[in-house]
CSV table of C-alpha atoms and ligand atoms in Angstrom, one decimal:
chain,number,residue,atom,x,y,z
R,1123,MET,CA,132.1,135.8,111.6
R,1124,SER,CA,129.9,138.7,110.5
R,1125,GLU,CA,126.3,138.2,109.7
R,1126,VAL,CA,126.9,138.9,105.9
R,1127,LEU,CA,129.8,136.3,105.8
R,1128,ARG,CA,127.7,133.8,107.7
R,1129,GLU,CA,124.8,134.2,105.2
R,1130,GLU,CA,127.2,133.9,102.3
R,1131,ALA,CA,128.7,130.8,103.8
R,1132,SER,CA,125.4,129.2,104.4
R,1133,ALA,CA,124.2,130.1,100.8
R,1134,ALA,CA,127.5,128.5,99.5
R,1135,GLU,CA,126.7,125.3,101.5
R,1136,GLU,CA,123.1,125.1,100.3
R,1137,PRO,CA,123.0,122.1,97.8
R,1138,GLU,CA,121.8,122.7,94.3
R,1139,TYR,CA,118.8,120.4,94.7
R,1140,VAL,CA,116.3,120.7,97.5
R,1141,LEU,CA,114.8,117.3,96.7
R,1142,GLU,CA,116.1,114.4,94.6
R,1143,ALA,CA,115.0,110.9,93.8
R,1144,ARG,CA,118.1,109.1,92.6
R,1145,ASN,CA,117.7,105.9,90.5
R,1146,VAL,CA,114.6,104.9,92.5
R,1147,SER,CA,112.6,101.7,91.7
R,1148,LYS,CA,109.4,100.5,93.3
R,1149,HIS,CA,108.2,96.9,92.9
R,1150,PHE,CA,104.9,95.7,94.4
R,1151,THR,CA,104.1,92.1,95.0
R,1152,VAL,CA,100.5,91.3,94.2
R,1153,ARG,CA,98.5,88.1,94.7
R,1154,GLY,CA,96.3,86.8,91.9
R,1155,PRO,CA,93.0,84.9,92.1
R,1156,LEU,CA,94.7,81.5,92.4
R,1157,GLY,CA,97.1,82.7,95.0
R,1158,ARG,CA,99.9,83.1,92.6
R,1159,THR,CA,102.1,86.1,93.3
R,1160,SER,CA,103.4,88.6,90.7
R,1161,VAL,CA,105.7,91.6,90.8
R,1162,VAL,CA,104.4,94.9,89.5
R,1163,ARG,CA,107.4,97.0,88.4
R,1164,ALA,CA,105.7,100.3,88.9
R,1165,VAL,CA,108.8,102.5,88.7
R,1166,GLU,CA,112.2,101.5,87.3
R,1167,ASP,CA,115.4,103.4,87.9
R,1168,ALA,CA,113.9,106.9,87.8
R,1169,THR,CA,115.8,110.1,88.7
R,1170,VAL,CA,114.1,113.4,89.5
R,1171,ARG,CA,115.8,116.6,90.7
R,1172,LEU,CA,114.1,119.7,92.0
R,1173,LYS,CA,115.9,123.1,92.6
R,1174,PRO,CA,114.4,125.7,94.9
R,1175,GLY,CA,111.9,127.8,93.0
R,1176,GLN,CA,111.7,125.3,90.1
R,1177,ILE,CA,108.6,123.7,88.6
R,1178,LEU,CA,109.1,120.3,87.1
R,1179,ALA,CA,106.2,118.7,85.3
R,1180,LEU,CA,106.1,114.9,85.4
R,1181,VAL,CA,103.9,113.8,82.5
R,1182,GLY,CA,102.6,110.5,81.2
R,1183,GLU,CA,99.4,108.6,80.8
R,1184,SER,CA,97.6,106.6,83.6
R,1185,GLY,CA,99.7,103.7,84.8
R,1186,SER,CA,103.0,105.3,83.8
R,1187,GLY,CA,104.3,105.3,87.4
R,1188,LYS,CA,104.3,109.1,88.0
R,1189,THR,CA,102.0,108.9,91.1
R,1190,THR,CA,104.1,106.0,92.5
R,1191,LEU,CA,107.2,108.2,92.1
R,1192,ALA,CA,105.5,111.1,93.8
R,1193,GLN,CA,104.4,108.8,96.6
R,1194,MET,CA,108.0,107.7,97.1
R,1195,LEU,CA,109.0,111.4,97.2
R,1196,ALA,CA,106.3,111.9,99.8
R,1197,ARG,CA,107.5,108.9,101.8
R,1198,PHE,CA,104.2,107.1,101.4
R,1199,HIS,CA,106.2,104.2,99.9
R,1200,GLU,CA,109.8,103.4,100.5
R,1201,PRO,CA,111.8,102.7,97.3
R,1202,THR,CA,112.7,99.1,96.5
R,1203,SER,CA,116.1,100.5,95.4
R,1204,GLY,CA,117.7,103.9,94.9
R,1205,GLU,CA,117.5,106.7,97.4
R,1206,ILE,CA,115.7,110.0,98.2
R,1207,LEU,CA,117.8,113.0,99.2
R,1208,LEU,CA,116.5,116.1,100.9
R,1209,ARG,CA,118.8,119.1,100.7
R,1210,GLY,CA,121.6,116.7,99.7
R,1211,ASP,CA,121.2,114.3,102.6
R,1212,PRO,CA,119.8,110.8,102.2
R,1213,VAL,CA,116.4,110.4,103.8
R,1214,ARG,CA,116.5,107.8,106.6
R,1215,GLY,CA,114.4,106.9,109.6
R,1216,ALA,CA,111.0,105.2,109.4
R,1217,GLY,CA,109.7,106.5,112.8
R,1218,ARG,CA,106.9,109.0,113.3
R,1219,ARG,CA,109.3,111.8,114.3
R,1220,ALA,CA,111.5,111.3,111.2
R,1221,ARG,CA,108.5,111.3,108.9
R,1222,ARG,CA,107.0,114.4,110.6
R,1223,ALA,CA,110.3,116.2,110.1
R,1224,TYR,CA,110.4,115.2,106.5
R,1225,HIS,CA,106.8,116.3,105.9
R,1226,SER,CA,107.5,119.7,107.5
R,1227,GLU,CA,109.6,120.2,104.3
R,1228,VAL,CA,107.8,118.2,101.7
R,1229,GLN,CA,104.1,118.3,101.3
R,1230,LEU,CA,101.8,116.3,98.8
R,1231,ILE,CA,98.7,117.8,97.3
R,1232,PHE,CA,96.2,115.2,96.2
R,1233,GLN,CA,94.0,115.1,93.2
R,1234,ASP,CA,90.8,114.9,95.2
R,1235,PRO,CA,90.5,117.9,97.6
R,1236,PHE,CA,87.4,116.5,99.2
R,1237,GLY,CA,89.0,113.2,100.1
R,1238,SER,CA,92.0,114.9,101.7
R,1239,LEU,CA,90.1,117.1,104.1
R,1240,ASN,CA,88.4,115.8,107.3
R,1241,PRO,CA,84.7,116.3,106.3
R,1242,LEU,CA,83.6,116.2,110.0
R,1243,HIS,CA,85.5,119.3,110.9
R,1244,ARG,CA,85.4,122.9,109.8
R,1245,VAL,CA,88.2,124.4,107.7
R,1246,ARG,CA,89.7,126.1,110.8
R,1247,TYR,CA,90.2,122.8,112.5
R,1248,ASN,CA,91.8,121.2,109.3
R,1249,LEU,CA,94.4,124.1,109.3
R,1250,ASP,CA,94.8,124.3,113.0
R,1251,ARG,CA,95.7,120.6,113.2
R,1252,ALA,CA,98.5,121.0,110.7
R,1253,LEU,CA,99.8,124.0,112.7
R,1254,ARG,CA,99.7,122.2,116.0
R,1255,LEU,CA,101.6,119.2,114.5
R,1256,HIS,CA,104.2,121.1,112.7
R,1257,GLN,CA,104.5,124.5,114.5
R,1258,PRO,CA,104.2,123.5,118.1
R,1259,GLN,CA,105.8,126.7,119.2
R,1260,LEU,CA,102.7,128.7,118.2
R,1261,ASN,CA,100.0,129.4,120.9
R,1262,ALA,CA,96.3,129.5,120.1
R,1263,ALA,CA,96.3,133.2,119.2
R,1264,MET,CA,99.3,132.9,117.0
R,1265,ARG,CA,97.7,129.9,115.2
R,1266,GLU,CA,94.5,131.9,114.6
R,1267,GLN,CA,96.5,134.7,113.1
R,1268,ARG,CA,98.4,132.2,110.9
R,1269,ILE,CA,95.1,130.7,109.7
R,1270,THR,CA,93.9,134.1,108.6
R,1271,GLU,CA,97.2,134.7,106.8
R,1272,LEU,CA,97.0,131.3,105.1
R,1273,MET,CA,93.4,131.8,104.0
R,1274,GLU,CA,94.3,135.2,102.5
R,1275,ARG,CA,97.4,133.7,100.8
R,1276,VAL,CA,95.2,131.4,98.8
R,1277,SER,CA,92.6,134.1,98.2
R,1278,LEU,CA,89.8,132.7,100.5
R,1279,THR,CA,88.5,135.9,101.9
R,1280,PRO,CA,86.9,137.0,104.2
R,1281,ALA,CA,89.1,134.5,106.0
R,1282,ALA,CA,87.0,134.1,109.1
R,1283,GLU,CA,83.9,133.3,107.0
R,1284,PHE,CA,85.7,130.5,105.0
R,1285,ALA,CA,87.4,129.2,108.1
R,1286,ALA,CA,84.0,128.6,109.7
R,1287,LYS,CA,82.7,126.4,106.9
R,1288,PHE,CA,82.7,122.7,106.5
R,1289,PRO,CA,84.5,121.2,103.4
R,1290,HIS,CA,81.1,120.2,101.9
R,1291,GLU,CA,80.0,123.9,101.9
R,1292,LEU,CA,82.9,124.9,99.6
R,1293,SER,CA,83.3,124.5,95.8
R,1294,GLY,CA,85.9,122.1,94.4
R,1295,GLY,CA,88.3,125.0,93.7
R,1296,GLN,CA,87.8,126.5,97.2
R,1297,ARG,CA,88.5,123.1,98.8
R,1298,GLN,CA,91.7,122.7,96.8
R,1299,ARG,CA,92.7,126.1,98.0
R,1300,VAL,CA,92.2,124.9,101.6
R,1301,VAL,CA,94.3,121.9,100.8
R,1302,ILE,CA,97.1,124.1,99.5
R,1303,ALA,CA,96.7,126.4,102.6
R,1304,ARG,CA,97.1,123.4,104.8
R,1305,ALA,CA,100.2,122.3,103.0
R,1306,LEU,CA,101.6,125.9,103.4
R,1307,ALA,CA,100.9,125.8,107.1
R,1308,VAL,CA,103.9,123.7,107.7
R,1309,GLU,CA,106.1,126.1,105.7
R,1310,PRO,CA,107.5,123.5,103.3
R,1311,ARG,CA,110.2,123.8,100.8
R,1312,VAL,CA,108.7,121.4,98.2
R,1313,LEU,CA,105.1,120.8,97.0
R,1314,LEU,CA,104.3,117.6,95.2
R,1315,GLY,CA,101.1,118.2,93.2
R,1316,ASP,CA,99.5,114.9,92.0
R,1317,GLU,CA,97.1,116.1,89.3
R,1318,PRO,CA,96.1,119.0,91.6
R,1319,ILE,CA,93.7,120.6,89.0
R,1320,SER,CA,92.3,117.6,87.2
R,1321,MET,CA,89.1,117.3,89.3
R,1322,LEU,CA,88.4,121.1,89.1
R,1323,ASP,CA,86.1,122.9,86.7
R,1324,VAL,CA,87.9,124.1,83.6
R,1325,SER,CA,86.9,127.7,84.6
R,1326,ILE,CA,89.0,127.6,87.8
R,1327,ARG,CA,92.0,125.6,86.6
R,1328,LEU,CA,93.8,128.7,85.4
R,1329,GLU,CA,93.3,130.4,88.8
R,1330,MET,CA,94.8,127.4,90.5
R,1331,LEU,CA,97.8,127.3,88.1
R,1332,ASN,CA,98.4,131.0,88.8
R,1333,LEU,CA,98.2,130.3,92.6
R,1334,LEU,CA,100.9,127.6,92.2
R,1335,GLN,CA,103.0,129.9,90.0
R,1336,GLY,CA,102.8,132.6,92.7
R,1337,LEU,CA,104.0,130.2,95.4
R,1338,ARG,CA,107.1,129.5,93.4
R,1339,THR,CA,107.9,133.2,92.6
R,1340,GLU,CA,106.9,134.7,95.9
R,1341,ASP,CA,107.8,131.9,98.4
R,1342,GLY,CA,110.6,130.1,96.4
R,1343,LEU,CA,108.8,126.8,96.7
R,1344,ALA,CA,109.9,123.9,94.4
R,1345,LEU,CA,107.0,122.1,92.8
R,1346,LEU,CA,106.7,118.7,91.2
R,1347,TYR,CA,103.6,119.0,89.0
R,1348,ILE,CA,102.2,115.6,88.0
R,1349,THR,CA,99.8,115.6,85.1
R,1350,HIS,CA,98.7,113.8,82.0
R,1351,ASP,CA,97.8,117.2,80.5
R,1352,ILE,CA,100.6,118.6,78.4
R,1353,ALA,CA,98.8,122.0,78.0
R,1354,SER,CA,98.9,122.8,81.7
R,1355,ALA,CA,102.5,121.6,82.0
R,1356,ARG,CA,103.3,123.9,79.1
R,1357,TYR,CA,101.7,126.8,81.0
R,1358,LEU,CA,103.2,126.2,84.4
R,1359,CYS,CA,106.5,124.5,84.4
R,1360,ASP,CA,110.2,125.1,83.6
R,1361,GLU,CA,111.2,121.6,82.8
R,1362,ILE,CA,109.3,118.5,81.7
R,1363,ALA,CA,110.1,114.8,82.4
R,1364,VAL,CA,108.2,112.1,80.6
R,1365,MET,CA,107.4,108.7,82.0
R,1366,TYR,CA,106.2,105.7,80.1
R,1367,ALA,CA,105.5,102.3,81.6
R,1368,GLY,CA,107.4,103.0,84.8
R,1369,GLN,CA,110.5,104.5,83.1
R,1370,MET,CA,111.6,108.0,82.4
R,1371,VAL,CA,112.1,108.3,78.6
R,1372,GLU,CA,112.8,112.0,78.1
R,1373,SER,CA,113.5,115.2,80.1
R,1374,GLY,CA,114.5,118.7,79.4
R,1375,PRO,CA,113.6,122.4,79.2
R,1376,LYS,CA,109.9,122.9,78.5
R,1377,GLU,CA,110.3,124.8,75.3
R,1378,GLU,CA,112.7,122.2,73.8
R,1379,VAL,CA,110.7,119.2,74.8
R,1380,ILE,CA,107.4,120.6,73.5
R,1381,ALA,CA,108.8,122.2,70.3
R,1382,ALA,CA,111.0,119.3,69.4
R,1383,PRO,CA,110.3,116.1,71.3
R,1384,GLN,CA,113.1,113.6,71.1
R,1385,HIS,CA,111.2,110.4,72.0
R,1386,PRO,CA,108.3,109.0,69.9
R,1387,TYR,CA,106.1,108.7,73.1
R,1388,THR,CA,106.6,112.4,74.0
R,1389,LYS,CA,105.7,113.2,70.4
R,1390,LEU,CA,102.5,111.2,70.7
R,1391,LEU,CA,101.6,112.9,74.0
R,1392,ILE,CA,102.1,116.4,72.5
R,1393,GLU,CA,100.3,115.7,69.3
R,1394,SER,CA,97.3,114.3,71.2
R,1395,SER,CA,97.0,117.4,73.5
R,1396,PRO,CA,94.5,120.1,72.6
R,1397,ASP,CA,96.2,123.0,70.7
R,1398,PRO,CA,94.1,126.1,69.8
R,1399,GLU,CA,96.4,126.9,66.9
R,1400,ARG,CA,95.7,123.4,65.5
R,1401,GLY,CA,92.0,123.2,64.5
R,1402,VAL,CA,89.8,120.2,65.4
R,1403,GLY,CA,90.0,119.0,61.9
R,1404,ASP,CA,93.8,119.1,62.0
R,1405,ARG,CA,93.8,117.2,65.2
R,1406,ASP,CA,91.4,114.6,63.8
R,1407,ALA,CA,93.8,114.2,60.8
R,1408,LEU,CA,96.7,113.7,63.2
R,1409,PHE,CA,94.8,110.9,64.9
R,1410,GLU,CA,93.5,109.1,61.9
R,1411,GLY,CA,94.2,105.5,62.9
R,1412,ALA,CA,95.0,106.4,66.4
R,1413,ASP,CA,93.0,103.4,67.8
R,1414,GLU,CA,95.6,101.2,66.3
R,1415,LEU,CA,98.2,102.7,68.6
R,1416,GLY,CA,97.4,100.1,71.3
R,1417,GLU,CA,97.3,100.2,75.1
R,1418,PRO,CA,100.0,100.8,77.6
R,1419,PRO,CA,101.8,97.6,78.6
R,1420,SER,CA,101.3,95.5,81.7
R,1421,LEU,CA,103.9,96.4,84.4
R,1422,ILE,CA,103.8,92.8,85.6
R,1423,ASP,CA,105.3,91.5,82.3
R,1424,PRO,CA,106.5,94.6,80.4
R,1425,PRO,CA,107.8,94.3,76.9
R,1426,ALA,CA,111.5,93.4,76.5
R,1427,GLY,CA,113.9,96.0,74.9
R,1428,CYS,CA,112.2,99.4,74.7
R,1429,ARG,CA,108.9,99.2,76.5
R,1430,PHE,CA,107.3,101.5,73.9
R,1431,HIS,CA,108.2,99.3,71.0
R,1432,PRO,CA,104.7,97.6,70.5
R,1433,ARG,CA,103.2,101.0,70.0
R,1434,CYS,CA,106.1,102.8,68.2
R,1435,PRO,CA,105.9,103.4,64.5
R,1436,PHE,CA,109.7,104.0,64.4
R,1437,ALA,CA,110.6,100.6,66.0
R,1438,MET,CA,113.5,98.7,64.6
R,1439,ALA,CA,115.2,95.4,65.4
R,1440,GLU,CA,117.2,96.6,68.4
R,1441,CYS,CA,114.1,98.1,70.0
R,1442,VAL,CA,112.6,94.6,70.5
R,1443,SER,CA,115.5,93.1,72.4
R,1444,GLN,CA,117.7,95.8,73.9
R,1445,ALA,CA,116.7,98.7,76.2
R,1446,PRO,CA,117.8,102.0,74.5
R,1447,PRO,CA,120.6,103.9,76.1
R,1448,ARG,CA,120.2,107.5,77.3
R,1449,THR,CA,121.4,110.1,74.8
R,1450,GLU,CA,122.4,113.5,76.2
R,1451,LEU,CA,121.4,116.4,74.0
R,1452,ASP,CA,121.9,120.2,74.6
R,1453,ASN,CA,120.8,122.2,77.6
R,1454,GLY,CA,120.2,119.2,79.9
R,1455,HIS,CA,117.7,117.7,77.4
R,1456,TRP,CA,118.0,113.9,77.1
R,1457,ALA,CA,116.0,110.9,75.7
R,1458,THR,CA,116.2,107.1,75.7
R,1459,CYS,CA,115.6,106.0,72.1
R,1460,TRP,CA,117.6,104.0,69.6
R,1461,LEU,CA,116.8,106.6,66.9
R,1462,HIS,CA,119.5,108.8,68.4
R,1463,VAL,CA,122.1,106.0,68.5
R,1464,LYS,CA,121.2,105.1,64.8
R,1465,GLY,CA,121.4,108.7,63.5
R,1466,ARG,CA,117.7,108.6,62.7
R,1467,ALA,CA,116.4,111.2,65.2
R,1468,GLY,CA,115.7,113.7,62.4
R,1469,GLU,CA,112.7,111.5,61.4
R,1470,LEU,CA,110.9,112.7,64.5
R,1471,ALA,CA,110.6,116.2,63.1
R,1472,GLN,CA,109.7,115.1,59.6
R,1473,THR,CA,106.4,113.3,60.3
R,1474,THR,CA,103.5,113.0,62.7
R,1475,HIS,CA,103.0,110.0,64.9
R,1476,ALA,CA,99.9,109.1,63.0
R,1477,ALA,CA,101.5,109.4,59.6
R,1478,ALA,CA,104.4,107.3,60.8
R,1479,THR,CA,101.9,104.7,62.1
R,1480,THR,CA,100.1,104.6,58.7
R,1481,ALA,CA,103.4,104.4,56.8
R,1482,ARG,CA,104.5,101.5,59.0
R,1483,ARG,CA,101.2,99.7,58.6
R,1484,GLU,CA,101.4,99.9,54.8
R,1485,MET,CA,105.0,98.7,54.9
R,1486,LEU,CA,104.1,95.7,57.0
R,1487,GLN,CA,101.1,94.9,54.8
R,1488,GLY,CA,103.3,95.2,51.7
R,1489,ALA,CA,105.8,92.8,53.2
R,1490,SER,CA,103.2,90.1,54.1
T,1012,SF4,FE1,110.6,103.6,69.3
T,1012,SF4,FE2,112.8,102.1,69.3
T,1012,SF4,FE3,112.8,104.6,70.1
T,1012,SF4,FE4,111.6,102.7,71.6
T,1012,SF4,S1,113.8,102.9,71.1
T,1012,SF4,S2,110.8,104.8,71.1
T,1012,SF4,S3,110.7,101.5,69.9
T,1012,SF4,S4,112.4,103.9,68.0
């Protein structure tokens, strides 16, 4: 077979998704003060798919399960049920060799760059160790060359000068660049970024987002970008998936999800994010009465029916007792909300979350 035909055949065999979590759940058993055990349902029946060169933002507030989902994709936790597929093949094998092979394709970038670098060693050692583990064919001179390339790739120049520093001698942004360089050392296909910019100064967040964007366009990396910040997701990603209380509630193309959210929780997240086109006064008006919105539910004993119903101003009788089905919309956009089944989804575009909350409160007061 000619080289061209071989390349075409291998491209044809390449699966559509480089990494996939298919219907994964993760339950943790925890022991209470009196020795009683409880089950935390951190993630329930979640599906995430990443294509090569795609950036998917996974958004939700703290405790929504997004970090647990990323840790399953990074194989730090095995799913309680469901499966992870890498290039279409189910991921198996718990041994060190199987994990190392997996991590040569999938790398996780943590929120805290300081905690993820060995503070006792210089930057050069931190990168060299990753190369020795994942690129054993490289000799010392080749590794040194590679370290220089990696430092330049993340704009830490002069490379030799930065490579000789200890992590504590770098700024937060420089440390996170080293973490990204170390992830790139293994030549992965997928990066999982768990709030990778949230601990950085606002002034350097944009630089970091542009660096991640460059890795996608120039290296074809797929990126799962985990954040509670809709504004950065809007800037960086192609698609958005929204998690609430361990479940995925909406997903679709970025423009559609942000311009016309199809789940009340997504609408709440978007309306609570800073928007320069909406003045501070407008935002305050949006959030008049927001402290009545309540807290996220316990994942030990989550609400029956739709988990968002105690906080939802659109809730109806079905929402309290029955989990809403998934409704497929256009362009791969979907949402799980009874409003779609009941033909009431248009209400989402007609009001703000806060106005709907006020209207609901007045209705309940009138009825009592
Ligand atoms: Fe609100 Fe009901 Fe939709 Fe849940 S299913 S988000 S409670 S309207």
